[in-house]
Amino acid sequence: MIRIPRPSTSSLVPRVKAIQSSPPILRKGYASSSSHILSPASVVTTLPNKIRVATESLPGHFHAVGIYVDAGSRFESQRTSGISHLLDRLAFKSTDKHSDEEMTRLIDSLGSQVTCSSSRETIMYQSTVFPQSLPLALELISSTIKHPQMTPEEITAQKEAAAYEIREIWSKPELILPEIFHTVAFQQNTLGMPLLCPESQLSKIGATEIRGFMKDWYQPERMVIAGVGMPHNELVELSEKFFGDIPSTSASASASTSIHSSLHASTQPQPSGSKSFATVSNVSTPSDYNELVNAKAVYTGGEHYIENAEDQLVHLHIGFEGLGIHDPDIYALATLQTLLGGGGSFSAGGPGKGMYTRLYTKVLNQHYSVDYCAGFHHCYADSGLFGIAASVYPQFAPRIVDVIAGQLHSLTGQMFGGIEEREFKRAKNMLKSTLVMALESRLTAVEDLGRQVQIHGHKVPVEEMCSKIDELTLEDLWRTANRVLRPTSSTSRLNYGLGSGKPTIVAQGPNLSALGDVKRTLRERWGLGL
């Protein structure tokens, strides 16, 4: 399942979590230097091969577990573009241990969810299971990661399914425009590499290319195994059993892993003719690892217009470079997106559903020709995107640029509407409650744990996150809005000065000339962007 971001979704990571009970005692035999308590409920243990195992002691009737690989479309090149998309489609097919039919039957026997999804910065294998089924779930995930068969029949079938999926998404502007927006904002690099496999790549990618990609990026140092609900020691032991034999790229870790694995050889038999991505000898494709492993996102900005006379609406996305997850202003930017809010012209919402957010009250409730208007905030390790997306009837196209620009402009100071204290407090409360309530889902909770350990190396305590949101002032929001919307020089631009400071503009629909010169309107009339 490929993850296509929705324009109205705030992607602030880490998310707030509920306070849980004390962690279990670490299993004897692991040095204190490789295990540390992150919060009253979170524990991380580093296995000898450098895989990190994290758990939270969240009581309940079932467990959630996930394996998070530091891979995804931002680590693809022009040669390997699309492999992450095909990888998630090929998950849980035949392996050296199980045929496709056996894998399907075993997954059904779990009576739970087992999924794989790819995004720009991670590939995730996740499952919710009853406690007694945890070993089987991890065995199946381990098998599909370490020993996939990738038969010609499976690859052909998944390419055909991917081609259909690609055509379906391209036919829906609300799904494809956020994707195009990324490719225009980060042209030909990292976060601009497409989530969807380009159709031209389908004929070029085979088992050899996929295994080569896995060999590069599925390294134990880049993997986190996270679990919610189970004792920490149990997940450590199961992780050791099913993933402890993946060799580390570190020489010292490899030696440790070799010794450690030999002690458990009887419990980890390797099938004859195993096609493990880590040990297969016939993978000889070129490697992009050294070029891409430390590549920073370079925001370019730009414009892209898709004239389509058959569309009933004009779809427009206007945005700027946002902040990376480690930026201290990330909480302020997430609050700004929550304050903008918005959505569709028809909503089943009510109190607490965002009906009092800025874009509902100032745009959707005042302009009947606006069908959709929402703020978006996509946040990544070293950069992001922030802006407003709208869909309007063609007769309103000449006005929508000024409407969007006016709303962005109002975030940057006390003039032109500014931000009222009442809506500021409401936005902070909405952000906190949205993040906390999302973790009612165990899959969301385990993903949050795995991704935070992957990005930060630990889980940020809920007290710290709530405190940082509560401490925000209106001055913080104005300052952050000006950083993002009005970068004045290379020294004040985001992303280590690599960003251009220019707006990103993507539009699709009929008679797009009615929009006018969007970039010029933003700059000369509203002072937005460079």
Short mmCIF file of C-alpha atoms in Angstrom, two decimals:
data_model
loop_
_atom_site.label_atom_id
_atom_site.label_comp_id
_atom_site.label_asym_id
_atom_site.label_seq_id
_atom_site.Cartn_x
_atom_site.Cartn_y
_atom_site.Cartn_z
CA MET A 1 0.00 0.00 0.00
CA ILE A 2 1.69 3.20 -1.12
CA ARG A 3 1.02 6.19 1.09
CA ILE A 4 -0.21 9.22 -0.85
CA PRO A 5 -0.29 12.25 1.49
CA ARG A 6 -3.51 14.24 1.70
CA PRO A 7 -3.17 18.03 1.52
CA SER A 8 -5.12 18.63 4.72
CA THR A 9 -3.02 16.33 6.90
CA SER A 10 -0.53 17.70 9.38
CA SER A 11 2.47 15.38 9.39
CA LEU A 12 4.08 16.54 12.63
CA VAL A 13 6.34 13.79 13.97
CA PRO A 14 6.74 12.89 16.77
CA ARG A 15 3.13 12.63 17.82
CA VAL A 16 1.88 13.05 21.35
CA LYS A 17 1.37 9.82 23.27
CA ALA A 18 -0.49 8.90 26.43
CA ILE A 19 1.44 8.27 29.66
CA GLN A 20 1.83 4.57 30.32
CA SER A 21 3.06 2.36 33.14
CA SER A 22 6.66 1.57 34.02
CA PRO A 23 8.78 -0.48 31.58
CA PRO A 24 9.77 -4.10 32.16
CA ILE A 25 13.25 -4.98 33.39
CA LEU A 26 15.72 -5.50 30.55
CA ARG A 27 16.76 -9.03 29.77
CA LYS A 28 20.02 -10.06 31.37
CA GLY A 29 22.95 -10.25 29.00
CA TYR A 30 22.53 -6.90 27.23
CA ALA A 31 24.90 -4.12 28.22
CA SER A 32 23.39 -1.03 29.77
CA SER A 33 25.01 1.06 27.02
CA SER A 34 22.79 -0.52 24.37
CA SER A 35 19.53 -0.29 26.32
CA HIS A 36 18.01 2.80 27.86
CA ILE A 37 14.68 3.88 29.28
CA LEU A 38 13.14 6.63 27.16
CA SER A 39 10.03 7.38 29.20
CA PRO A 40 7.94 5.61 31.87
CA ALA A 41 6.66 3.29 29.13
CA SER A 42 9.33 3.14 26.40
CA VAL A 43 12.43 0.97 26.21
CA VAL A 44 14.96 0.55 23.41
CA THR A 45 17.46 -2.30 23.10
CA THR A 46 20.10 -2.45 20.39
CA LEU A 47 20.83 -5.98 19.18
CA PRO A 48 24.43 -6.99 18.40
CA ASN A 49 23.82 -6.44 14.68
CA LYS A 50 22.59 -2.88 15.43
CA ILE A 51 18.85 -3.42 14.89
CA ARG A 52 16.98 -1.36 17.48
CA VAL A 53 14.04 -2.94 19.31
CA ALA A 54 11.58 -0.55 21.00
CA THR A 55 8.45 -1.26 23.05
CA GLU A 56 5.76 0.57 24.97
CA SER A 57 3.82 -1.15 27.73
CA LEU A 58 0.31 -0.25 26.63
CA PRO A 59 -2.25 -2.57 28.24
CA GLY A 60 -4.82 -4.22 26.00
CA HIS A 61 -6.15 -7.45 24.52
CA PHE A 62 -3.88 -7.44 21.46
CA HIS A 63 -0.42 -6.31 20.36
CA ALA A 64 0.85 -4.15 17.52
CA VAL A 65 4.26 -4.71 15.97
CA GLY A 66 6.10 -3.10 13.09
CA ILE A 67 9.43 -3.17 11.29
CA TYR A 68 10.52 0.23 9.99
CA VAL A 69 13.24 0.44 7.36
CA ASP A 70 15.03 3.72 6.72
CA ALA A 71 14.33 3.52 2.99
CA GLY A 72 11.73 4.86 0.58
CA SER A 73 11.45 7.00 -2.51
CA ARG A 74 13.81 9.76 -1.31
CA PHE A 75 16.62 7.19 -1.46
CA GLU A 76 15.89 6.29 -5.08
CA SER A 77 17.74 7.56 -8.14
CA GLN A 78 16.54 7.97 -11.69
CA ARG A 79 17.72 4.39 -12.24
CA THR A 80 15.93 2.89 -9.23
CA SER A 81 12.85 5.14 -9.18
CA GLY A 82 9.72 3.13 -8.39
CA ILE A 83 11.34 0.23 -6.55
CA SER A 84 9.85 1.20 -3.17
CA HIS A 85 6.38 1.16 -4.72
CA LEU A 86 6.92 -2.31 -6.16
CA LEU A 87 8.51 -3.54 -2.93
CA ASP A 88 5.40 -2.84 -0.89
CA ARG A 89 3.27 -4.56 -3.51
CA LEU A 90 5.52 -7.64 -3.44
CA ALA A 91 5.37 -8.01 0.34
CA PHE A 92 3.90 -11.21 1.77
CA LYS A 93 4.13 -13.19 -1.46
CA SER A 94 6.10 -16.43 -1.76
CA THR A 95 9.32 -16.85 0.22
CA ASP A 96 11.89 -19.59 0.61
CA LYS A 97 9.84 -20.86 3.57
CA HIS A 98 6.27 -20.42 2.30
CA SER A 99 4.49 -20.49 -1.01
CA ASP A 100 2.15 -17.64 -1.91
CA GLU A 101 -0.85 -19.79 -0.94
CA GLU A 102 0.73 -20.78 2.38
CA MET A 103 1.56 -17.15 3.17
CA THR A 104 -2.04 -16.12 2.51
CA ARG A 105 -3.36 -18.97 4.64
CA LEU A 106 -1.03 -18.16 7.54
CA ILE A 107 -1.94 -14.46 7.43
CA ASP A 108 -5.62 -15.40 7.48
CA SER A 109 -4.98 -17.66 10.47
CA LEU A 110 -3.72 -14.66 12.43
CA GLY A 111 -7.15 -13.10 12.22
CA SER A 112 -5.59 -9.65 12.11
CA GLN A 113 -4.02 -7.00 9.92
CA VAL A 114 -0.67 -7.54 8.23
CA THR A 115 0.35 -4.71 5.93
CA CYS A 116 3.26 -3.16 4.11
CA SER A 117 3.38 0.46 3.00
CA SER A 118 6.04 2.72 1.51
CA SER A 119 6.50 6.43 1.95
CA ARG A 120 9.20 8.94 1.14
CA GLU A 121 11.39 8.15 4.14
CA THR A 122 10.42 4.71 5.34
CA ILE A 123 9.10 1.30 4.35
CA MET A 124 6.87 -0.21 7.03
CA TYR A 125 5.75 -3.77 7.73
CA GLN A 126 3.06 -3.76 10.42
CA SER A 127 0.63 -6.09 12.13
CA THR A 128 -1.91 -6.18 14.96
CA VAL A 129 -2.18 -9.61 16.54
CA PHE A 130 -3.41 -11.47 19.58
CA PRO A 131 -0.54 -12.14 22.01
CA GLN A 132 -0.24 -15.84 21.13
CA SER A 133 0.19 -14.98 17.43
CA LEU A 134 3.08 -12.53 17.85
CA PRO A 135 5.81 -15.10 16.98
CA LEU A 136 4.02 -16.11 13.77
CA ALA A 137 3.50 -12.49 12.72
CA LEU A 138 7.19 -11.71 13.17
CA GLU A 139 8.17 -14.90 11.36
CA LEU A 140 6.05 -13.93 8.35
CA ILE A 141 7.43 -10.39 8.30
CA SER A 142 10.96 -11.72 8.67
CA SER A 143 10.44 -14.19 5.86
CA THR A 144 9.07 -11.57 3.43
CA ILE A 145 11.94 -9.19 4.24
CA LYS A 146 14.82 -11.68 4.28
CA HIS A 147 13.84 -14.43 1.85
CA PRO A 148 11.39 -13.20 -0.81
CA GLN A 149 11.18 -15.40 -3.89
CA MET A 150 10.10 -12.60 -6.27
CA THR A 151 9.15 -15.04 -9.00
CA PRO A 152 8.68 -13.72 -12.55
CA GLU A 153 4.96 -14.45 -12.25
CA GLU A 154 4.63 -12.42 -9.04
CA ILE A 155 6.61 -9.49 -10.41
CA THR A 156 4.56 -9.43 -13.62
CA ALA A 157 1.28 -9.55 -11.68
CA GLN A 158 2.32 -6.75 -9.34
CA LYS A 159 3.54 -4.59 -12.20
CA GLU A 160 0.14 -4.94 -13.84
CA ALA A 161 -1.58 -4.06 -10.56
CA ALA A 162 0.78 -1.11 -10.07
CA ALA A 163 0.04 0.16 -13.58
CA TYR A 164 -3.69 0.11 -12.82
CA GLU A 165 -3.09 1.85 -9.47
CA ILE A 166 -0.96 4.52 -11.16
CA ARG A 167 -3.64 5.26 -13.76
CA GLU A 168 -6.35 5.45 -11.08
CA ILE A 169 -4.38 7.92 -8.95
CA TRP A 170 -3.46 10.06 -11.94
CA SER A 171 -7.16 10.33 -12.78
CA LYS A 172 -7.95 11.89 -9.39
CA PRO A 173 -6.54 15.44 -8.96
CA GLU A 174 -6.97 15.35 -5.19
CA LEU A 175 -4.57 12.39 -5.04
CA ILE A 176 -2.03 13.17 -7.74
CA LEU A 177 -1.55 16.90 -7.26
CA PRO A 178 0.15 16.55 -3.84
CA GLU A 179 2.53 14.11 -5.55
CA ILE A 180 3.22 16.48 -8.44
CA PHE A 181 3.66 19.24 -5.88
CA HIS A 182 6.55 17.33 -4.27
CA THR A 183 8.25 16.70 -7.63
CA VAL A 184 8.06 20.40 -8.49
CA ALA A 185 9.15 21.57 -5.02
CA PHE A 186 12.22 19.28 -4.92
CA GLN A 187 13.05 18.86 -8.59
CA GLN A 188 15.09 15.76 -9.41
CA ASN A 189 16.24 15.13 -5.83
CA THR A 190 15.36 13.29 -2.61
CA LEU A 191 11.84 14.32 -1.53
CA GLY A 192 10.97 15.09 -5.14
CA MET A 193 11.41 11.51 -6.28
CA PRO A 194 7.95 10.08 -7.02
CA LEU A 195 6.16 7.79 -4.59
CA LEU A 196 4.40 6.14 -7.52
CA CYS A 197 6.52 4.03 -9.81
CA PRO A 198 6.77 5.89 -13.14
CA GLU A 199 5.12 3.81 -15.83
CA SER A 200 8.28 4.06 -17.92
CA GLN A 201 10.15 2.26 -15.12
CA LEU A 202 7.87 -0.77 -14.95
CA SER A 203 9.63 -2.48 -17.85
CA LYS A 204 13.10 -1.70 -16.44
CA ILE A 205 12.74 -3.06 -12.90
CA GLY A 206 13.10 -6.75 -12.15
CA ALA A 207 14.09 -9.02 -9.28
CA THR A 208 17.79 -8.16 -9.66
CA GLU A 209 17.16 -4.43 -9.31
CA ILE A 210 14.81 -4.91 -6.36
CA ARG A 211 17.26 -7.19 -4.52
CA GLY A 212 20.06 -4.71 -5.20
CA PHE A 213 17.98 -1.93 -3.64
CA MET A 214 17.24 -4.07 -0.60
CA LYS A 215 20.90 -4.97 -0.24
CA ASP A 216 21.76 -1.27 -0.16
CA TRP A 217 19.07 0.00 2.17
CA TYR A 218 17.76 -2.93 4.28
CA GLN A 219 20.72 -2.74 6.62
CA PRO A 220 20.22 -3.53 10.32
CA GLU A 221 21.51 -0.09 11.32
CA ARG A 222 18.61 1.35 9.32
CA MET A 223 15.94 -0.90 10.85
CA VAL A 224 13.76 -0.47 13.93
CA ILE A 225 11.46 -3.16 15.33
CA ALA A 226 8.72 -1.56 17.44
CA GLY A 227 5.99 -3.14 19.52
CA VAL A 228 3.09 -1.98 21.67
CA GLY A 229 1.54 -4.14 24.36
CA MET A 230 4.01 -7.00 24.75
CA PRO A 231 6.76 -7.38 27.39
CA HIS A 232 9.96 -5.83 26.14
CA ASN A 233 11.98 -8.98 26.76
CA GLU A 234 9.63 -11.02 24.60
CA LEU A 235 10.01 -8.74 21.59
CA VAL A 236 13.79 -8.61 22.04
CA GLU A 237 14.01 -12.41 22.03
CA LEU A 238 11.74 -12.77 19.00
CA SER A 239 13.62 -10.03 17.15
CA GLU A 240 16.87 -11.79 17.92
CA LYS A 241 15.47 -15.06 16.64
CA PHE A 242 14.01 -13.77 13.37
CA PHE A 243 16.22 -10.77 12.53
CA GLY A 244 19.44 -11.27 14.51
CA ASP A 245 21.18 -13.04 11.63
CA ILE A 246 21.05 -10.06 9.25
CA PRO A 247 24.72 -9.07 9.00
CA SER A 248 25.67 -5.55 10.00
CA THR A 249 27.74 -3.42 7.65
CA SER A 250 29.99 -2.59 10.58
CA ALA A 251 32.95 -4.97 10.83
CA SER A 252 32.85 -5.09 14.60
CA ALA A 253 29.12 -5.59 14.65
CA SER A 254 29.42 -8.27 11.98
CA ALA A 255 31.87 -10.22 14.10
CA SER A 256 29.58 -9.90 17.10
CA THR A 257 26.59 -10.96 15.05
CA SER A 258 28.48 -13.95 13.62
CA ILE A 259 29.38 -15.19 17.09
CA HIS A 260 25.92 -14.48 18.43
CA SER A 261 24.19 -16.18 15.49
CA SER A 262 26.32 -19.30 15.83
CA LEU A 263 24.97 -19.74 19.34
CA HIS A 264 21.46 -19.93 17.92
CA ALA A 265 22.15 -21.77 14.68
CA SER A 266 19.88 -24.62 15.67
CA THR A 267 16.91 -22.27 16.01
CA GLN A 268 17.62 -20.36 12.78
CA PRO A 269 18.05 -22.86 9.98
CA GLN A 270 18.55 -21.34 6.54
CA PRO A 271 16.63 -22.97 3.71
CA SER A 272 18.58 -24.56 0.95
CA GLY A 273 19.10 -22.16 -1.93
CA SER A 274 18.06 -19.20 0.25
CA LYS A 275 17.61 -15.94 -1.64
CA SER A 276 18.22 -13.55 1.24
CA PHE A 277 18.72 -9.99 0.00
CA ALA A 278 21.72 -9.70 2.34
CA THR A 279 23.60 -12.76 1.13
CA VAL A 280 22.51 -13.39 -2.45
CA SER A 281 25.59 -13.49 -4.65
CA ASN A 282 24.07 -12.70 -8.04
CA VAL A 283 23.13 -9.11 -7.19
CA SER A 284 25.56 -7.03 -9.24
CA THR A 285 23.53 -3.92 -10.05
CA PRO A 286 25.16 -0.48 -9.64
CA SER A 287 24.75 1.04 -6.18
CA ASP A 288 23.53 4.59 -5.46
CA TYR A 289 24.02 4.21 -1.71
CA ASN A 290 27.10 6.39 -1.23
CA GLU A 291 25.61 9.20 -3.29
CA LEU A 292 22.19 9.19 -1.62
CA VAL A 293 22.72 8.06 1.98
CA ASN A 294 23.61 11.56 3.22
CA ALA A 295 21.95 13.60 0.47
CA LYS A 296 20.09 16.62 1.82
CA ALA A 297 16.79 17.72 0.38
CA VAL A 298 17.24 20.69 -1.96
CA TYR A 299 14.07 22.76 -2.24
CA THR A 300 13.82 24.36 -5.69
CA GLY A 301 10.23 25.55 -5.94
CA GLY A 302 8.66 26.06 -9.35
CA GLU A 303 5.43 26.05 -11.33
CA HIS A 304 3.52 23.32 -13.13
CA TYR A 305 0.18 23.70 -14.91
CA ILE A 306 -1.95 20.88 -16.33
CA GLU A 307 -4.63 22.16 -18.67
CA ASN A 308 -7.61 19.78 -18.68
CA ALA A 309 -10.83 21.00 -20.25
CA GLU A 310 -12.74 17.97 -18.93
CA ASP A 311 -12.25 18.89 -15.26
CA GLN A 312 -15.24 20.52 -13.62
CA LEU A 313 -13.07 22.33 -11.09
CA VAL A 314 -9.82 24.26 -11.07
CA HIS A 315 -7.43 22.69 -8.55
CA LEU A 316 -4.65 24.88 -7.18
CA HIS A 317 -1.85 24.19 -4.67
CA ILE A 318 0.33 27.05 -3.45
CA GLY A 319 3.09 26.35 -0.96
CA PHE A 320 6.57 27.08 0.32
CA GLU A 321 9.39 25.15 1.90
CA GLY A 322 8.45 24.07 5.41
CA LEU A 323 10.58 22.87 8.31
CA GLY A 324 12.40 19.63 9.05
CA ILE A 325 11.36 17.59 12.04
CA HIS A 326 14.36 18.68 14.13
CA ASP A 327 13.65 22.40 13.71
CA PRO A 328 12.55 23.99 17.02
CA ASP A 329 9.81 25.92 15.18
CA ILE A 330 8.11 22.74 13.98
CA TYR A 331 5.45 23.02 16.70
CA ALA A 332 4.63 26.56 15.66
CA LEU A 333 4.30 25.55 12.01
CA ALA A 334 2.04 22.61 12.90
CA THR A 335 -0.11 24.99 14.94
CA LEU A 336 -0.35 27.34 11.95
CA GLN A 337 -1.59 24.48 9.76
CA THR A 338 -4.14 23.51 12.42
CA LEU A 339 -5.27 27.12 12.66
CA LEU A 340 -5.79 27.26 8.89
CA GLY A 341 -7.68 23.96 8.95
CA GLY A 342 -10.34 23.86 6.28
CA GLY A 343 -11.77 21.04 4.21
CA GLY A 344 -14.65 20.48 1.80
CA SER A 345 -17.67 22.67 1.21
CA PHE A 346 -19.89 19.84 2.46
CA SER A 347 -18.92 18.52 5.86
CA ALA A 348 -20.52 16.28 8.44
CA GLY A 349 -18.43 18.07 11.05
CA GLY A 350 -19.57 19.89 14.15
CA PRO A 351 -18.03 21.25 17.33
CA GLY A 352 -14.48 19.97 17.58
CA LYS A 353 -14.38 18.99 13.88
CA GLY A 354 -12.60 22.10 12.64
CA MET A 355 -15.65 24.07 11.50
CA TYR A 356 -14.28 27.17 13.23
CA THR A 357 -10.85 27.01 11.60
CA ARG A 358 -9.63 29.94 9.54
CA LEU A 359 -10.27 28.52 6.07
CA TYR A 360 -13.82 27.46 6.95
CA THR A 361 -14.83 30.77 8.44
CA LYS A 362 -12.90 33.10 6.09
CA VAL A 363 -13.07 31.18 2.80
CA LEU A 364 -15.53 28.28 2.53
CA ASN A 365 -18.32 30.07 4.40
CA GLN A 366 -17.91 33.27 2.37
CA HIS A 367 -17.27 32.07 -1.18
CA TYR A 368 -19.82 29.58 -2.47
CA SER A 369 -17.71 28.84 -5.58
CA VAL A 370 -14.94 27.30 -3.43
CA ASP A 371 -15.55 23.56 -3.22
CA TYR A 372 -12.47 22.71 -1.14
CA CYS A 373 -9.85 24.72 0.73
CA ALA A 374 -7.41 23.37 3.34
CA GLY A 375 -3.98 24.04 4.74
CA PHE A 376 -1.31 21.37 4.30
CA HIS A 377 1.89 20.61 6.17
CA HIS A 378 4.22 17.81 5.07
CA CYS A 379 7.14 17.32 7.45
CA TYR A 380 10.28 15.28 6.75
CA ALA A 381 13.69 14.72 8.33
CA ASP A 382 15.38 17.78 6.81
CA SER A 383 12.70 19.82 5.07
CA GLY A 384 8.98 20.10 4.49
CA LEU A 385 6.14 21.80 2.63
CA PHE A 386 3.56 24.26 3.90
CA GLY A 387 0.70 25.95 2.08
CA ILE A 388 -2.92 25.89 1.00
CA ALA A 389 -4.76 23.70 -1.53
CA ALA A 390 -8.07 24.72 -3.10
CA SER A 391 -10.59 23.47 -5.66
CA VAL A 392 -12.94 26.07 -7.15
CA TYR A 393 -15.47 26.43 -9.92
CA PRO A 394 -13.89 27.96 -13.05
CA GLN A 395 -15.67 31.30 -12.66
CA PHE A 396 -13.86 31.84 -9.35
CA ALA A 397 -10.39 31.05 -10.73
CA PRO A 398 -9.44 34.74 -11.26
CA ARG A 399 -9.96 35.38 -7.51
CA ILE A 400 -8.65 32.26 -5.80
CA VAL A 401 -4.94 33.23 -5.91
CA ASP A 402 -5.64 36.44 -3.98
CA VAL A 403 -7.87 34.54 -1.53
CA ILE A 404 -5.12 32.00 -0.77
CA ALA A 405 -2.38 34.62 -0.66
CA GLY A 406 -4.46 36.78 1.67
CA GLN A 407 -4.87 33.94 4.13
CA LEU A 408 -1.14 33.17 4.09
CA HIS A 409 -0.31 36.86 4.41
CA SER A 410 -2.54 37.18 7.48
CA LEU A 411 -0.40 34.64 9.33
CA THR A 412 2.69 36.83 9.17
CA GLY A 413 1.64 39.76 11.37
CA GLN A 414 -1.05 41.62 13.25
CA MET A 415 -2.32 43.49 10.20
CA PHE A 416 -4.82 42.22 7.62
CA GLY A 417 -6.87 40.15 10.03
CA GLY A 418 -3.89 38.76 11.91
CA ILE A 419 -4.42 35.90 14.35
CA GLU A 420 -6.89 36.32 17.19
CA GLU A 421 -6.00 35.07 20.65
CA ARG A 422 -9.15 32.95 20.73
CA GLU A 423 -8.40 31.06 17.51
CA PHE A 424 -4.75 30.72 18.54
CA LYS A 425 -5.72 28.93 21.76
CA ARG A 426 -8.26 26.81 19.87
CA ALA A 427 -5.60 25.74 17.36
CA LYS A 428 -3.19 24.67 20.11
CA ASN A 429 -5.89 22.62 21.81
CA MET A 430 -6.95 21.07 18.48
CA LEU A 431 -3.37 20.10 17.66
CA LYS A 432 -2.82 18.43 21.02
CA SER A 433 -6.13 16.59 21.00
CA THR A 434 -5.72 15.44 17.38
CA LEU A 435 -2.28 14.01 18.08
CA VAL A 436 -3.32 12.32 21.31
CA MET A 437 -6.57 10.85 19.97
CA ALA A 438 -4.82 9.45 16.90
CA LEU A 439 -2.85 7.18 19.21
CA GLU A 440 -6.04 5.40 20.28
CA SER A 441 -5.24 3.23 17.27
CA ARG A 442 -2.61 0.63 18.11
CA LEU A 443 -1.25 0.71 14.58
CA THR A 444 -0.80 4.47 14.86
CA ALA A 445 0.84 4.05 18.27
CA VAL A 446 3.36 1.47 17.07
CA GLU A 447 4.12 3.48 13.92
CA ASP A 448 4.68 6.56 16.07
CA LEU A 449 7.07 4.65 18.31
CA GLY A 450 8.99 3.09 15.43
CA ARG A 451 9.30 6.31 13.44
CA GLN A 452 10.39 8.37 16.45
CA VAL A 453 13.12 5.87 17.35
CA GLN A 454 14.11 5.85 13.68
CA ILE A 455 14.32 9.66 13.47
CA HIS A 456 15.29 10.76 16.99
CA GLY A 457 16.74 7.59 18.45
CA HIS A 458 14.19 7.77 21.27
CA LYS A 459 10.55 8.52 22.05
CA VAL A 460 9.83 12.14 23.00
CA PRO A 461 7.82 12.24 26.26
CA VAL A 462 4.27 13.52 26.04
CA GLU A 463 4.96 16.11 28.73
CA GLU A 464 7.67 17.68 26.60
CA MET A 465 5.53 17.86 23.47
CA CYS A 466 2.48 19.30 25.21
CA SER A 467 4.67 21.75 27.06
CA LYS A 468 6.24 23.02 23.83
CA ILE A 469 2.81 23.49 22.24
CA ASP A 470 1.46 25.24 25.35
CA GLU A 471 4.48 27.56 25.51
CA LEU A 472 3.93 28.91 21.99
CA THR A 473 3.09 32.59 21.72
CA LEU A 474 1.53 34.61 18.93
CA GLU A 475 4.97 36.09 18.31
CA ASP A 476 6.31 32.55 17.72
CA LEU A 477 3.66 31.95 15.06
CA TRP A 478 4.28 35.28 13.32
CA ARG A 479 8.04 34.71 13.34
CA THR A 480 7.68 31.17 11.97
CA ALA A 481 5.19 32.25 9.32
CA ASN A 482 7.64 34.92 8.12
CA ARG A 483 10.49 32.38 8.06
CA VAL A 484 8.48 30.13 5.77
CA LEU A 485 6.53 32.63 3.66
CA ARG A 486 8.96 35.56 3.45
CA PRO A 487 12.55 34.29 3.32
CA THR A 488 14.56 37.45 2.63
CA SER A 489 18.05 36.12 1.94
CA SER A 490 20.09 32.94 1.57
CA THR A 491 21.11 33.16 5.22
CA SER A 492 17.50 33.22 6.43
CA ARG A 493 16.21 30.52 4.10
CA LEU A 494 15.29 27.13 5.44
CA ASN A 495 16.95 23.75 4.96
CA TYR A 496 20.52 24.83 5.79
CA GLY A 497 20.32 27.60 3.18
CA LEU A 498 19.79 25.08 0.37
CA GLY A 499 16.23 26.19 -0.38
CA SER A 500 15.48 28.68 -3.15
CA GLY A 501 12.82 30.59 -1.19
CA LYS A 502 10.55 30.50 -4.23
CA PRO A 503 6.90 29.39 -4.08
CA THR A 504 5.73 26.08 -5.50
CA ILE A 505 2.60 26.36 -7.64
CA VAL A 506 0.71 23.44 -9.17
CA ALA A 507 -2.65 23.72 -10.91
CA GLN A 508 -4.95 21.52 -12.96
CA GLY A 509 -8.24 22.23 -14.66
CA PRO A 510 -9.88 24.15 -17.49
CA ASN A 511 -8.77 27.60 -18.69
CA LEU A 512 -5.86 27.96 -16.27
CA SER A 513 -4.91 31.27 -17.87
CA ALA A 514 -7.67 32.76 -15.72
CA LEU A 515 -5.38 32.33 -12.73
CA GLY A 516 -3.08 35.00 -14.12
CA ASP A 517 0.61 35.19 -13.24
CA VAL A 518 0.41 33.40 -9.90
CA LYS A 519 4.05 33.83 -8.92
CA ARG A 520 3.99 37.55 -9.71
CA THR A 521 0.77 38.02 -7.73
CA LEU A 522 2.28 36.29 -4.70
CA ARG A 523 5.48 38.33 -4.82
CA GLU A 524 4.43 41.79 -5.93
CA ARG A 525 0.97 42.08 -4.39
CA TRP A 526 1.48 40.08 -1.21
CA GLY A 527 5.23 39.94 -0.65
CA LEU A 528 5.29 36.13 -0.42
CA GLY A 529 8.33 34.13 -1.51
CA LEU A 530 11.35 35.29 -3.47
#
